[in-house]
Tab-separated table of C-alpha atoms in Angstrom:
chain	number	residue	atom	x	y	z
A	144	MET	CA	-58.397	-88.406	-64.896
A	145	LYS	CA	-56.077	-86.519	-62.556
A	146	ILE	CA	-52.393	-86.488	-63.452
A	147	HIS	CA	-50.085	-86.984	-60.474
A	148	ASN	CA	-47.018	-84.848	-61.185
A	149	PHE	CA	-43.884	-85.628	-59.146
A	150	SER	CA	-41.583	-83.410	-61.210
A	151	GLY	CA	-38.499	-82.032	-59.491
A	152	GLY	CA	-39.173	-78.500	-60.805
A	153	PRO	CA	-40.789	-76.621	-62.300
A	154	ALA	CA	-43.213	-78.433	-60.109
A	155	VAL	CA	-46.903	-78.823	-59.444
A	156	LEU	CA	-48.659	-75.759	-58.024
A	157	PRO	CA	-52.073	-75.476	-56.360
A	158	ASP	CA	-55.163	-75.198	-58.566
A	159	PHE	CA	-55.812	-71.862	-56.845
A	160	VAL	CA	-52.583	-70.515	-58.365
A	161	TYR	CA	-53.393	-71.795	-61.856
A	162	ASN	CA	-56.892	-70.357	-61.829
A	163	GLN	CA	-56.002	-66.956	-60.414
A	164	ALA	CA	-52.956	-66.600	-62.662
A	165	ALA	CA	-54.984	-67.477	-65.750
A	166	ASP	CA	-57.564	-64.832	-64.875
A	167	ALA	CA	-54.831	-62.258	-64.243
A	168	ILE	CA	-53.292	-62.862	-67.650
A	169	LYS	CA	-56.612	-62.085	-69.323
A	170	ASN	CA	-57.796	-59.234	-67.083
A	171	TYR	CA	-56.023	-58.368	-63.849
A	172	GLN	CA	-58.577	-57.562	-61.136
A	173	GLY	CA	-60.933	-55.754	-63.465
A	174	THR	CA	-58.355	-53.299	-64.775
A	175	GLY	CA	-58.965	-54.375	-68.348
A	176	LEU	CA	-55.243	-55.026	-68.598
A	177	SER	CA	-53.356	-58.290	-68.638
A	178	LEU	CA	-50.904	-58.778	-65.795
A	179	LEU	CA	-48.315	-59.305	-68.538
A	180	GLU	CA	-48.654	-55.680	-69.688
A	181	ILE	CA	-48.840	-53.902	-66.337
A	182	SER	CA	-45.888	-51.598	-65.674
A	183	HIS	CA	-43.559	-52.699	-62.918
A	184	ARG	CA	-43.468	-49.042	-61.848
A	185	SER	CA	-47.241	-48.834	-61.455
A	186	PRO	CA	-49.130	-48.675	-58.145
A	187	THR	CA	-50.797	-51.937	-59.201
A	188	PHE	CA	-47.531	-53.870	-59.219
A	189	ALA	CA	-46.250	-51.997	-56.177
A	190	ALA	CA	-49.191	-53.463	-54.266
A	191	ILE	CA	-48.359	-56.971	-55.558
A	192	LEU	CA	-44.724	-56.662	-54.507
A	193	GLU	CA	-45.610	-55.251	-51.095
A	194	GLU	CA	-48.119	-57.998	-50.330
A	195	THR	CA	-45.715	-60.714	-51.518
A	196	GLU	CA	-43.047	-59.483	-49.121
A	197	GLU	CA	-45.508	-59.091	-46.239
A	198	ARG	CA	-46.800	-62.649	-46.633
A	199	LEU	CA	-43.317	-64.142	-46.952
A	200	ARG	CA	-42.183	-62.294	-43.842
A	201	ARG	CA	-45.213	-63.594	-41.969
A	202	LEU	CA	-44.867	-67.196	-43.134
A	203	LEU	CA	-41.156	-67.394	-42.330
A	204	SER	CA	-41.215	-65.018	-39.335
A	205	ILE	CA	-38.486	-62.932	-40.954
A	206	PRO	CA	-36.957	-60.392	-38.522
A	207	SER	CA	-37.102	-56.701	-39.400
A	208	ASN	CA	-33.324	-56.457	-39.781
A	209	TYR	CA	-33.428	-58.671	-42.875
A	210	ALA	CA	-34.071	-57.420	-46.405
A	211	VAL	CA	-36.313	-59.466	-48.698
A	212	LEU	CA	-35.599	-59.447	-52.433
A	213	PHE	CA	-37.434	-60.936	-55.411
A	214	LEU	CA	-34.925	-61.133	-58.257
A	215	ALA	CA	-34.959	-62.372	-61.821
A	216	GLY	CA	-33.222	-65.700	-62.389
A	217	GLY	CA	-32.696	-68.765	-60.264
A	218	ALA	CA	-30.345	-70.193	-57.680
A	219	SER	CA	-27.583	-70.820	-60.214
A	220	GLN	CA	-27.279	-67.080	-60.678
A	221	HIS	CA	-26.664	-66.666	-56.961
A	222	PHE	CA	-23.945	-69.315	-57.088
A	223	ALA	CA	-21.949	-66.605	-58.894
A	224	GLN	CA	-23.549	-63.527	-57.355
A	225	ILE	CA	-22.775	-64.508	-53.764
A	226	PRO	CA	-18.988	-64.729	-54.193
A	227	MET	CA	-19.092	-61.668	-56.464
A	228	ASN	CA	-20.543	-59.740	-53.523
A	229	PHE	CA	-18.659	-61.250	-50.599
A	230	LEU	CA	-15.482	-62.940	-51.822
A	231	THR	CA	-12.335	-61.341	-53.209
A	232	ASN	CA	-8.900	-62.652	-54.117
A	233	LYS	CA	-7.725	-61.585	-50.667
A	234	THR	CA	-10.260	-63.713	-48.806
A	235	GLU	CA	-11.448	-67.308	-48.648
A	236	ALA	CA	-14.944	-68.814	-48.464
A	237	ALA	CA	-15.919	-72.169	-46.980
A	238	TYR	CA	-18.315	-74.546	-48.730
A	239	LEU	CA	-19.903	-77.902	-47.973
A	240	ASP	CA	-20.067	-80.167	-51.028
A	241	SER	CA	-23.232	-82.241	-50.632
A	242	GLY	CA	-24.354	-82.745	-54.217
A	243	VAL	CA	-24.403	-81.512	-57.801
A	244	TRP	CA	-25.822	-78.059	-57.080
A	245	ALA	CA	-23.499	-77.520	-54.133
A	246	SER	CA	-20.554	-78.422	-56.365
A	247	HIS	CA	-21.792	-75.980	-59.025
A	248	ALA	CA	-21.831	-73.247	-56.374
A	249	ILE	CA	-18.261	-74.143	-55.423
A	250	ASN	CA	-17.074	-73.950	-59.024
A	251	GLU	CA	-18.659	-70.515	-59.509
A	252	ALA	CA	-17.062	-69.190	-56.332
A	253	LYS	CA	-13.583	-70.137	-57.563
A	254	TYR	CA	-13.809	-67.382	-60.191
A	255	TYR	CA	-13.748	-64.752	-57.447
A	256	GLY	CA	-11.415	-66.001	-54.753
A	257	ASN	CA	-10.129	-68.911	-52.747
A	258	VAL	CA	-12.545	-71.658	-51.778
A	259	GLN	CA	-12.094	-74.240	-49.050
A	260	VAL	CA	-14.319	-77.284	-49.332
A	261	VAL	CA	-14.653	-78.267	-45.680
A	262	ALA	CA	-16.140	-81.678	-46.540
A	263	THR	CA	-17.508	-83.587	-49.514
A	264	GLY	CA	-19.842	-86.509	-50.017
A	265	LYS	CA	-18.636	-87.124	-53.549
A	266	MET	CA	-16.681	-90.275	-52.724
A	267	GLN	CA	-19.904	-91.817	-51.364
A	268	ASP	CA	-21.780	-90.727	-54.487
A	269	TYR	CA	-23.528	-88.122	-52.334
A	270	THR	CA	-25.665	-90.726	-50.580
A	271	ALA	CA	-24.926	-88.996	-47.265
A	272	ILE	CA	-24.042	-85.474	-46.160
A	273	PRO	CA	-20.784	-85.080	-44.203
A	274	VAL	CA	-21.310	-83.767	-40.673
A	275	ASP	CA	-17.806	-83.866	-39.186
A	276	TYR	CA	-15.932	-80.823	-40.457
A	277	ILE	CA	-14.399	-77.559	-39.296
A	278	ILE	CA	-15.362	-74.145	-40.691
A	279	PRO	CA	-12.362	-71.787	-40.575
A	280	ASP	CA	-13.101	-68.656	-38.546
A	281	ALA	CA	-11.334	-66.514	-41.141
A	282	SER	CA	-13.808	-67.465	-43.894
A	283	ALA	CA	-15.721	-64.681	-45.616
A	284	TYR	CA	-18.781	-66.915	-45.280
A	285	PHE	CA	-19.892	-70.549	-45.113
A	286	HIS	CA	-22.248	-71.846	-47.805
A	287	TYR	CA	-24.299	-75.031	-47.807
A	288	THR	CA	-27.340	-76.549	-49.509
A	289	SER	CA	-30.046	-77.700	-47.123
A	290	ASN	CA	-31.802	-80.152	-49.467
A	291	ASN	CA	-30.230	-82.017	-52.365
A	292	THR	CA	-32.871	-82.582	-55.024
A	293	ILE	CA	-30.981	-85.138	-57.118
A	294	TYR	CA	-29.754	-87.399	-54.330
A	295	GLY	CA	-32.601	-87.070	-51.873
A	296	THR	CA	-30.546	-85.998	-48.886
A	297	ALA	CA	-31.244	-83.162	-46.473
A	298	LEU	CA	-29.391	-81.434	-43.666
A	299	TYR	CA	-31.873	-80.569	-40.937
A	300	GLU	CA	-29.472	-79.281	-38.289
A	301	VAL	CA	-28.167	-75.779	-38.933
A	302	PRO	CA	-24.339	-75.769	-38.925
A	303	LYS	CA	-22.756	-73.828	-36.075
A	304	THR	CA	-20.213	-71.257	-37.165
A	305	ASN	CA	-18.796	-67.849	-36.263
A	306	VAL	CA	-18.776	-66.669	-39.884
A	307	PRO	CA	-21.721	-65.479	-42.008
A	308	LEU	CA	-23.939	-68.440	-42.827
A	309	ILE	CA	-25.491	-68.651	-46.308
A	310	CYS	CA	-27.957	-71.376	-47.275
A	311	ASP	CA	-29.443	-72.462	-50.584
A	312	ARG	CA	-32.983	-73.572	-49.736
A	313	SER	CA	-34.285	-73.842	-53.297
A	314	SER	CA	-36.064	-77.152	-52.843
A	315	ASP	CA	-37.264	-76.917	-49.253
A	316	ILE	CA	-38.132	-73.287	-48.598
A	317	LEU	CA	-41.594	-72.917	-47.019
A	318	SER	CA	-41.872	-76.693	-46.548
A	319	ALA	CA	-40.932	-76.627	-42.863
A	320	LYS	CA	-40.265	-74.090	-40.158
A	321	ILE	CA	-36.800	-72.533	-40.017
A	322	GLU	CA	-35.240	-69.967	-37.720
A	323	VAL	CA	-34.267	-67.245	-40.183
A	324	SER	CA	-32.165	-65.476	-37.552
A	325	SER	CA	-29.815	-68.490	-37.589
A	326	PHE	CA	-28.721	-67.442	-41.074
A	327	ASP	CA	-27.151	-64.367	-42.583
A	328	MET	CA	-28.614	-65.142	-45.995
A	329	VAL	CA	-31.157	-67.611	-47.327
A	330	TYR	CA	-31.943	-67.840	-51.017
A	331	ALA	CA	-34.105	-70.036	-53.220
A	332	SER	CA	-35.456	-70.507	-56.698
A	333	VAL	CA	-39.234	-70.495	-56.376
A	334	GLN	CA	-40.249	-73.114	-58.935
A	335	LYS	CA	-40.500	-75.984	-56.449
A	336	ASN	CA	-42.433	-74.748	-53.423
A	337	ALA	CA	-43.090	-71.064	-53.976
A	338	GLY	CA	-44.225	-70.246	-57.511
A	339	ALA	CA	-43.440	-70.312	-61.209
A	340	ALA	CA	-39.911	-70.344	-62.624
A	341	GLY	CA	-38.275	-67.003	-63.288
A	342	VAL	CA	-37.760	-65.463	-59.862
A	343	SER	CA	-35.580	-66.149	-56.846
A	344	ILE	CA	-36.110	-65.173	-53.226
A	345	VAL	CA	-33.265	-63.665	-51.210
A	346	VAL	CA	-33.538	-63.030	-47.480
A	347	ILE	CA	-30.419	-61.255	-46.288
A	348	LYS	CA	-29.316	-59.702	-43.031
A	349	GLU	CA	-28.548	-55.996	-43.103
A	350	ASP	CA	-25.180	-56.619	-41.409
A	351	LEU	CA	-24.168	-58.815	-44.349
A	352	LEU	CA	-25.313	-56.204	-46.855
A	353	ALA	CA	-22.800	-53.849	-45.252
A	354	ARG	CA	-20.028	-56.237	-46.362
A	355	VAL	CA	-20.894	-56.155	-50.065
A	356	ASN	CA	-17.992	-55.485	-52.400
A	357	PRO	CA	-18.802	-52.010	-53.825
A	358	HIS	CA	-16.650	-52.598	-56.915
A	359	ILE	CA	-19.120	-54.762	-58.808
A	360	PRO	CA	-21.881	-53.838	-61.290
A	361	ASN	CA	-24.987	-52.417	-59.623
A	362	VAL	CA	-27.284	-55.004	-61.182
A	363	PHE	CA	-25.467	-57.736	-59.202
A	364	ASN	CA	-24.905	-55.731	-56.014
A	365	TYR	CA	-27.195	-57.051	-53.258
A	366	ASN	CA	-26.954	-53.766	-51.370
A	367	VAL	CA	-28.073	-51.765	-54.398
A	368	LEU	CA	-30.845	-54.254	-55.145
A	369	ALA	CA	-32.050	-54.056	-51.540
A	370	THR	CA	-31.955	-50.250	-51.574
A	371	HIS	CA	-34.162	-50.289	-54.693
A	372	LYS	CA	-36.479	-52.890	-53.103
A	373	SER	CA	-36.180	-55.367	-55.999
A	374	LEU	CA	-36.929	-52.635	-58.557
A	375	TYR	CA	-33.441	-51.668	-59.722
A	376	ASN	CA	-34.352	-53.144	-63.102
A	377	THR	CA	-37.529	-54.710	-64.496
A	378	PRO	CA	-38.498	-57.614	-62.227
A	379	PRO	CA	-40.240	-60.809	-63.415
A	380	VAL	CA	-43.747	-59.503	-62.799
A	381	PHE	CA	-45.692	-62.654	-63.601
A	382	ALA	CA	-43.371	-64.951	-61.630
A	383	ILE	CA	-43.608	-62.674	-58.592
A	384	TYR	CA	-47.407	-62.649	-58.871
A	385	SER	CA	-47.457	-66.443	-59.019
A	386	THR	CA	-45.354	-66.430	-55.854
A	387	LEU	CA	-47.885	-64.130	-54.185
A	388	LEU	CA	-50.695	-66.516	-55.120
A	389	ASN	CA	-48.743	-69.458	-53.764
A	390	LEU	CA	-48.148	-67.628	-50.477
A	391	GLN	CA	-51.854	-66.797	-50.251
A	392	TRP	CA	-52.671	-70.465	-50.762
A	393	LEU	CA	-50.116	-71.563	-48.184
A	394	GLU	CA	-51.549	-69.244	-45.565
A	395	SER	CA	-55.029	-70.569	-46.330
A	396	GLN	CA	-53.714	-74.073	-45.543
A	397	GLY	CA	-52.581	-73.006	-42.084
A	398	GLY	CA	-49.103	-71.788	-43.032
A	399	VAL	CA	-45.725	-73.477	-42.844
A	400	GLU	CA	-46.476	-75.248	-39.570
A	401	GLU	CA	-49.446	-77.129	-41.047
A	402	ILE	CA	-47.833	-77.888	-44.402
A	403	GLU	CA	-44.818	-79.312	-42.558
A	404	LYS	CA	-47.095	-81.841	-40.844
A	405	LEU	CA	-48.574	-82.890	-44.185
A	406	ASN	CA	-45.129	-83.142	-45.794
A	407	GLN	CA	-44.039	-85.447	-42.987
A	408	ILE	CA	-47.040	-87.711	-43.554
A	409	LYS	CA	-46.433	-87.837	-47.315
A	410	SER	CA	-42.752	-88.703	-47.031
A	411	ASP	CA	-43.299	-91.242	-44.247
A	412	LEU	CA	-45.860	-93.132	-46.334
A	413	LEU	CA	-43.648	-93.277	-49.394
A	414	TYR	CA	-40.495	-94.289	-47.529
A	415	GLN	CA	-42.455	-97.041	-45.774
A	416	GLU	CA	-43.585	-98.432	-49.118
A	417	ILE	CA	-40.066	-98.333	-50.543
A	418	GLU	CA	-38.814	-100.298	-47.533
A	419	ARG	CA	-41.646	-102.803	-47.821
A	420	ASN	CA	-41.704	-103.309	-51.596
A	421	SER	CA	-39.531	-106.165	-52.871
A	422	LEU	CA	-38.798	-104.373	-56.164
A	423	PHE	CA	-37.268	-101.146	-54.849
A	424	THR	CA	-34.521	-99.885	-52.547
A	425	GLY	CA	-34.147	-96.435	-51.043
A	426	ARG	CA	-31.065	-94.565	-52.162
A	427	VAL	CA	-30.433	-92.777	-48.848
A	428	ARG	CA	-29.885	-95.253	-46.047
A	429	ASN	CA	-29.307	-92.707	-43.274
A	430	ILE	CA	-32.876	-92.100	-42.088
A	431	SER	CA	-31.961	-88.836	-40.365
A	432	GLN	CA	-30.768	-87.391	-43.689
A	433	ARG	CA	-33.630	-88.502	-45.909
A	434	SER	CA	-35.221	-85.614	-47.727
A	435	LYS	CA	-38.918	-85.007	-47.176
A	436	MET	CA	-39.058	-83.155	-50.494
A	437	ASN	CA	-37.223	-85.476	-52.890
A	438	VAL	CA	-37.572	-89.191	-52.253
A	439	THR	CA	-35.041	-91.178	-54.279
A	440	PHE	CA	-35.104	-94.922	-54.854
A	441	LEU	CA	-33.734	-97.586	-57.179
A	442	ALA	CA	-35.139	-100.614	-58.963
A	443	ASN	CA	-33.596	-103.768	-57.530
A	444	HIS	CA	-33.434	-104.985	-61.125
A	445	PRO	CA	-32.268	-102.063	-63.302
A	446	GLU	CA	-33.792	-103.676	-66.396
A	447	HIS	CA	-37.221	-103.005	-64.849
A	448	GLU	CA	-36.639	-99.251	-64.614
A	449	GLN	CA	-38.132	-98.125	-67.913
A	450	GLU	CA	-40.895	-100.678	-67.602
A	451	PHE	CA	-41.938	-99.191	-64.272
A	452	LEU	CA	-41.821	-95.655	-65.660
A	453	ASP	CA	-44.121	-96.689	-68.515
A	454	PHE	CA	-46.349	-98.627	-66.121
A	455	ALA	CA	-46.703	-95.548	-63.890
A	456	ALA	CA	-47.304	-93.152	-66.783
A	457	GLN	CA	-50.167	-95.327	-68.015
A	458	ARG	CA	-51.734	-94.755	-64.610
A	459	GLN	CA	-51.225	-90.963	-64.726
A	460	VAL	CA	-48.178	-90.938	-62.431
A	461	ILE	CA	-45.464	-88.871	-64.091
A	462	GLY	CA	-42.242	-87.031	-63.254
A	463	ILE	CA	-40.606	-89.827	-61.253
A	464	LYS	CA	-37.664	-90.421	-63.585
A	465	GLN	CA	-34.425	-89.445	-61.889
A	466	TYR	CA	-32.419	-86.410	-63.026
A	467	ALA	CA	-30.746	-86.695	-66.436
A	468	ASN	CA	-27.897	-89.238	-66.562
A	469	TYR	CA	-28.729	-90.621	-63.115
A	470	GLY	CA	-30.412	-93.972	-62.677
A	471	GLY	CA	-33.434	-94.788	-60.604
A	472	PHE	CA	-36.386	-92.707	-59.523
A	473	ARG	CA	-37.104	-89.443	-57.752
A	474	ALA	CA	-40.517	-88.480	-56.398
A	475	SER	CA	-40.690	-84.821	-55.437
A	476	LEU	CA	-43.234	-84.190	-52.692
A	477	TYR	CA	-43.429	-80.411	-52.764
A	478	ASN	CA	-46.078	-78.496	-50.841
A	479	ALA	CA	-48.711	-78.451	-53.588
A	480	LEU	CA	-48.505	-82.199	-54.213
A	481	ASP	CA	-51.420	-83.607	-52.267
A	482	LEU	CA	-51.655	-86.792	-50.228
A	483	GLU	CA	-53.866	-88.349	-52.909
A	484	SER	CA	-50.975	-88.249	-55.382
A	485	VAL	CA	-48.586	-89.927	-52.947
A	486	LYS	CA	-51.127	-92.676	-52.353
A	487	ALA	CA	-51.521	-93.042	-56.128
A	488	LEU	CA	-47.768	-93.601	-56.538
A	489	ILE	CA	-47.754	-96.129	-53.700
A	490	SER	CA	-50.664	-97.952	-55.318
A	491	VAL	CA	-48.782	-98.109	-58.624
A	492	MET	CA	-45.696	-99.498	-56.875
A	493	GLN	CA	-47.796	-102.186	-55.209
A	494	GLU	CA	-49.590	-103.038	-58.440
A	495	PHE	CA	-46.271	-103.281	-60.281
A	496	GLU	CA	-44.920	-105.615	-57.605
A	497	VAL	CA	-47.873	-107.973	-58.064
A	498	PHE	CA	-47.578	-107.734	-61.849
A	499	LYS	CA	-43.863	-108.656	-61.847
A	500	HIS	CA	-44.368	-111.554	-59.455
A	501	ILE	CA	-47.073	-112.979	-61.714
A	502	THR	CA	-45.166	-112.479	-64.967
A	503	THR	CA	-41.897	-113.952	-63.630
A	504	LYS	CA	-43.448	-117.165	-62.334
């Protein structure tokens, strides 16, 4: 029986990725070598890296004046690496605090210089993203998170600013069309929509690379990393290959434009059921800020929470428990999660509603 995996990440990937990656581990394209033992300096991996960049550029329509990097680690590393490159004790950076990961980025930046939090949703328990704020023109850059995986909020309108704009798109990259030229830097961990954990994507404008602080170690210097085309040190070969496979699959589905339509259908169906079902309440009340990737909801009776999780697991629906130490549920609807799985979750919610009404009579 199919397992419906709504995990927030590492997340479900297409069967195409699993099958091709498994074959590559045993014997990569008839070379007699496992992908895990192929040199990152070899022509074989050079072809993988080149195709991965070409497909990403095509899918996101990345302009030629942007560098594309595939780097070891995840978004949390860039929380520190960004201010290391662009913030000094003589400058100030502006940040929007819209959730846990945004606040982690803010805390890392404080090690390198002054940080101005232009707005925060913390007092509202991050159930909404502030939209009324001013970004100081003297800021070294403005940083925000487009999709908040824990709270289920998303900011769909790109903030307008005169300073370099940097966006963490870890949980919504490749899920919907974006205008890359609106940003100076976009970065993302890949383990939600773009591949297996272990690699991050960085898309960065050449003008911003010119502003990199030269007095930092080369291994953290975005300009050096771009000059070496992601090969300054040993890259995560397997994770990059899994990203290539995921990009191949996405193009075969019609690209970002088509997957965006499907993601809209999936999220609409689930939000409609949450609104209809007498046992659950959506966490994000502002419809315009509801995430299409991470749908969060609460049990109207908290004592039913674990019961529902067990009920769902018995029916092969897993990964809907909210992030550690947070109550309620989170269903992550990343690109590779098909419509069948969303309908399975909805069916479980409806079945549970009937079950509780019968047992409480």
